[in-house]
Amino acid sequence: DPGNVVVDVRSLGSDYLPMADIPVPVDRYLEIGVERGASIRVSAFLDRDDDGEWDPDELAAGGVRFVLKRGESQAWEVALGADGSATLSSVRPGTYVVSAVVESLPRRAIQPPWHPVVVRGGDAGDVLIAIPMRQIRFTEFGETGSDCVNDTVACDDDD
């Protein structure tokens, strides 16, 4: 819960300085507002059949980068690990918008829409993003033995 904490600035030692741009007498206490931090976990996968569900045969979107924005002034960029996820810790409570960095998407990916995520102090927000993949019809490309979805080849690799 948001609240106040009293800090004895003398207890910080000589190696630490207050981060606030306010005068702080060394022989006094300072009352500052505090709130519990939160975390946001972004997970993404290559949605071959465009159903929004992470099926067992669909790949994690490892290496794809996402931007998390809070308002107009704060932005963070995270790269997903091999498991298709990344966690941003110690964020302030609030509403964030998560969007993919287009240049980091696989060649045949379609940019997914942005996703809002709301976190409260002490909470962990999770967002799962399905990245649609362009599908090419059999008549245009593909072989009889290819992995098919409704007479199409789901292209989710870069070879």
mmCIF file of C-alpha atoms in Angstrom:
data_model
loop_
_atom_site.group_PDB
_atom_site.id
_atom_site.type_symbol
_atom_site.label_atom_id
_atom_site.label_comp_id
_atom_site.label_asym_id
_atom_site.label_seq_id
_atom_site.Cartn_x
_atom_site.Cartn_y
_atom_site.Cartn_z
ATOM 1 C CA ASP A 1 0.000 0.000 0.000
ATOM 2 C CA PRO A 2 1.220 3.519 -0.677
ATOM 3 C CA GLY A 3 2.405 5.318 2.426
ATOM 4 C CA ASN A 4 5.175 7.323 3.954
ATOM 5 C CA VAL A 5 8.425 6.269 5.485
ATOM 6 C CA VAL A 6 10.775 8.327 7.614
ATOM 7 C CA VAL A 7 14.426 8.095 6.658
ATOM 8 C CA ASP A 8 17.285 9.271 8.826
ATOM 9 C CA VAL A 9 19.578 10.676 6.138
ATOM 10 C CA ARG A 10 22.536 10.209 8.496
ATOM 11 C CA SER A 11 21.981 6.422 8.277
ATOM 12 C CA LEU A 12 22.714 6.448 4.550
ATOM 13 C CA GLY A 13 26.437 6.877 5.159
ATOM 14 C CA SER A 14 28.778 9.095 3.206
ATOM 15 C CA ASP A 15 28.603 6.932 0.046
ATOM 16 C CA TYR A 16 24.916 7.636 -0.569
ATOM 17 C CA LEU A 17 23.120 10.810 -1.537
ATOM 18 C CA PRO A 18 19.394 11.460 -1.561
ATOM 19 C CA MET A 19 18.018 11.047 -5.097
ATOM 20 C CA ALA A 20 15.416 13.774 -4.691
ATOM 21 C CA ASP A 21 16.257 17.303 -5.812
ATOM 22 C CA ILE A 22 15.315 18.837 -2.498
ATOM 23 C CA PRO A 23 17.513 20.250 0.258
ATOM 24 C CA VAL A 24 17.968 17.682 3.018
ATOM 25 C CA PRO A 25 19.619 18.845 6.210
ATOM 26 C CA VAL A 26 22.013 16.134 7.398
ATOM 27 C CA ASP A 27 20.860 16.483 10.989
ATOM 28 C CA ARG A 28 17.120 15.983 10.244
ATOM 29 C CA TYR A 29 14.711 13.337 9.143
ATOM 30 C CA LEU A 30 13.056 13.317 5.740
ATOM 31 C CA GLU A 31 9.550 11.994 5.070
ATOM 32 C CA ILE A 32 9.096 10.562 1.588
ATOM 33 C CA GLY A 33 6.252 8.741 -0.132
ATOM 34 C CA VAL A 34 6.773 5.098 -1.036
ATOM 35 C CA GLU A 35 4.788 2.403 -2.808
ATOM 36 C CA ARG A 36 5.360 -1.289 -3.376
ATOM 37 C CA GLY A 37 6.907 -2.175 -6.709
ATOM 38 C CA ALA A 38 5.398 -4.600 -9.199
ATOM 39 C CA SER A 39 6.622 -6.786 -12.063
ATOM 40 C CA ILE A 40 5.441 -7.478 -15.600
ATOM 41 C CA ARG A 41 6.067 -10.756 -17.425
ATOM 42 C CA VAL A 42 5.772 -10.659 -21.206
ATOM 43 C CA SER A 43 5.422 -13.987 -23.036
ATOM 44 C CA ALA A 44 4.958 -14.416 -26.788
ATOM 45 C CA PHE A 45 4.675 -17.204 -29.325
ATOM 46 C CA LEU A 46 4.444 -17.592 -33.105
ATOM 47 C CA ASP A 47 0.747 -18.262 -33.690
ATOM 48 C CA ARG A 48 0.775 -20.441 -36.823
ATOM 49 C CA ASP A 49 -2.985 -21.048 -36.933
ATOM 50 C CA ASP A 50 -3.965 -17.529 -35.792
ATOM 51 C CA ASP A 51 -6.286 -18.780 -33.032
ATOM 52 C CA GLY A 52 -4.648 -16.872 -30.164
ATOM 53 C CA GLU A 53 -3.939 -20.120 -28.278
ATOM 54 C CA TRP A 54 -0.387 -21.345 -27.631
ATOM 55 C CA ASP A 55 -0.591 -24.847 -29.092
ATOM 56 C CA PRO A 56 2.092 -27.491 -28.339
ATOM 57 C CA ASP A 57 3.471 -27.315 -31.902
ATOM 58 C CA GLU A 58 3.861 -23.502 -31.894
ATOM 59 C CA LEU A 59 7.245 -21.949 -31.203
ATOM 60 C CA ALA A 60 8.207 -19.489 -28.465
ATOM 61 C CA ALA A 61 9.109 -16.052 -29.828
ATOM 62 C CA GLY A 62 12.646 -16.048 -28.400
ATOM 63 C CA GLY A 63 14.703 -12.987 -29.306
ATOM 64 C CA VAL A 64 11.715 -10.805 -30.160
ATOM 65 C CA ARG A 65 11.908 -7.408 -28.445
ATOM 66 C CA PHE A 66 9.020 -5.583 -26.809
ATOM 67 C CA VAL A 67 8.611 -2.031 -25.586
ATOM 68 C CA LEU A 68 6.703 -1.400 -22.373
ATOM 69 C CA LYS A 69 5.436 2.155 -21.969
ATOM 70 C CA ARG A 70 3.883 3.896 -19.000
ATOM 71 C CA GLY A 71 2.501 7.189 -20.162
ATOM 72 C CA GLU A 72 4.525 9.224 -22.609
ATOM 73 C CA SER A 73 7.704 9.598 -20.597
ATOM 74 C CA GLN A 74 8.689 6.098 -19.447
ATOM 75 C CA ALA A 75 9.648 3.262 -21.774
ATOM 76 C CA TRP A 76 11.614 0.047 -21.373
ATOM 77 C CA GLU A 77 12.722 -2.431 -23.993
ATOM 78 C CA VAL A 78 13.025 -6.131 -23.191
ATOM 79 C CA ALA A 79 14.215 -9.036 -25.338
ATOM 80 C CA LEU A 80 12.466 -12.356 -24.837
ATOM 81 C CA GLY A 81 14.574 -15.350 -23.851
ATOM 82 C CA ALA A 82 14.581 -18.709 -25.609
ATOM 83 C CA ASP A 83 11.417 -19.670 -23.708
ATOM 84 C CA GLY A 84 9.601 -16.671 -25.231
ATOM 85 C CA SER A 85 9.379 -14.657 -22.021
ATOM 86 C CA ALA A 86 10.987 -11.818 -20.104
ATOM 87 C CA THR A 87 10.189 -10.145 -16.798
ATOM 88 C CA LEU A 88 10.575 -6.487 -15.947
ATOM 89 C CA SER A 89 10.889 -6.127 -12.170
ATOM 90 C CA SER A 90 10.487 -3.208 -9.780
ATOM 91 C CA VAL A 91 8.113 -1.202 -11.944
ATOM 92 C CA ARG A 92 5.750 1.342 -10.465
ATOM 93 C CA PRO A 93 2.109 0.333 -10.204
ATOM 94 C CA GLY A 94 -0.031 1.559 -13.077
ATOM 95 C CA THR A 95 -1.144 0.880 -16.627
ATOM 96 C CA TYR A 96 1.433 -0.104 -19.238
ATOM 97 C CA VAL A 97 1.200 -0.696 -22.970
ATOM 98 C CA VAL A 98 3.233 -3.541 -24.486
ATOM 99 C CA SER A 99 4.100 -3.548 -28.192
ATOM 100 C CA ALA A 100 6.475 -5.563 -30.369
ATOM 101 C CA VAL A 101 9.532 -3.969 -31.969
ATOM 102 C CA VAL A 102 8.831 -4.575 -35.666
ATOM 103 C CA GLU A 103 12.489 -5.011 -36.637
ATOM 104 C CA SER A 104 12.863 -7.898 -34.182
ATOM 105 C CA LEU A 105 9.952 -9.970 -35.520
ATOM 106 C CA PRO A 106 10.587 -13.064 -37.665
ATOM 107 C CA ARG A 107 10.433 -12.429 -41.397
ATOM 108 C CA ARG A 108 6.914 -13.793 -41.935
ATOM 109 C CA ALA A 109 5.375 -12.407 -38.752
ATOM 110 C CA ILE A 110 2.546 -9.892 -38.708
ATOM 111 C CA GLN A 111 2.871 -7.233 -36.039
ATOM 112 C CA PRO A 112 0.489 -8.045 -33.188
ATOM 113 C CA PRO A 113 -1.688 -5.288 -31.727
ATOM 114 C CA TRP A 114 -0.477 -3.502 -28.584
ATOM 115 C CA HIS A 115 -1.568 -4.985 -25.277
ATOM 116 C CA PRO A 116 -2.443 -3.103 -22.100
ATOM 117 C CA VAL A 117 -1.422 -4.517 -18.720
ATOM 118 C CA VAL A 118 -2.378 -3.083 -15.322
ATOM 119 C CA VAL A 119 -0.321 -3.857 -12.213
ATOM 120 C CA ARG A 120 -0.846 -2.930 -8.579
ATOM 121 C CA GLY A 121 1.856 -2.611 -5.956
ATOM 122 C CA GLY A 122 3.278 -5.998 -5.007
ATOM 123 C CA ASP A 123 1.533 -7.713 -7.923
ATOM 124 C CA ALA A 124 2.893 -9.445 -11.014
ATOM 125 C CA GLY A 125 1.174 -8.684 -14.303
ATOM 126 C CA ASP A 126 1.294 -11.262 -17.085
ATOM 127 C CA VAL A 127 0.662 -10.627 -20.759
ATOM 128 C CA LEU A 128 0.644 -13.382 -23.388
ATOM 129 C CA ILE A 129 1.049 -12.156 -26.947
ATOM 130 C CA ALA A 130 0.183 -14.232 -29.991
ATOM 131 C CA ILE A 131 2.263 -13.171 -32.998
ATOM 132 C CA PRO A 132 0.313 -14.045 -36.166
ATOM 133 C CA MET A 133 2.307 -15.635 -38.980
ATOM 134 C CA ARG A 134 1.674 -15.080 -42.696
ATOM 135 C CA GLN A 135 0.378 -18.220 -44.321
ATOM 136 C CA ILE A 136 1.010 -19.085 -47.935
ATOM 137 C CA ARG A 137 -1.501 -21.156 -49.901
ATOM 138 C CA PHE A 138 -0.414 -24.557 -51.222
ATOM 139 C CA THR A 139 -1.017 -23.428 -54.781
ATOM 140 C CA GLU A 140 1.604 -20.720 -54.338
ATOM 141 C CA PHE A 141 4.230 -22.581 -52.333
ATOM 142 C CA GLY A 142 4.755 -25.814 -50.480
ATOM 143 C CA GLU A 143 5.126 -29.503 -50.902
ATOM 144 C CA THR A 144 2.634 -32.297 -50.402
ATOM 145 C CA GLY A 145 4.371 -33.457 -47.206
ATOM 146 C CA SER A 146 4.432 -29.986 -45.599
ATOM 147 C CA ASP A 147 2.814 -29.202 -42.281
ATOM 148 C CA CYS A 148 -0.598 -27.776 -43.238
ATOM 149 C CA VAL A 149 -3.328 -25.717 -41.674
ATOM 150 C CA ASN A 150 -6.533 -25.548 -43.717
ATOM 151 C CA ASP A 151 -4.768 -26.114 -47.056
ATOM 152 C CA THR A 152 -2.076 -23.582 -46.208
ATOM 153 C CA VAL A 153 1.517 -23.778 -45.125
ATOM 154 C CA ALA A 154 2.130 -21.887 -41.895
ATOM 155 C CA CYS A 155 5.490 -20.208 -42.394
ATOM 156 C CA ASP A 156 7.121 -19.760 -39.015
ATOM 157 C CA ASP A 157 10.773 -20.346 -39.839
ATOM 158 C CA ASP A 158 13.336 -18.291 -41.686
ATOM 159 C CA ASP A 159 14.752 -20.858 -44.067
#
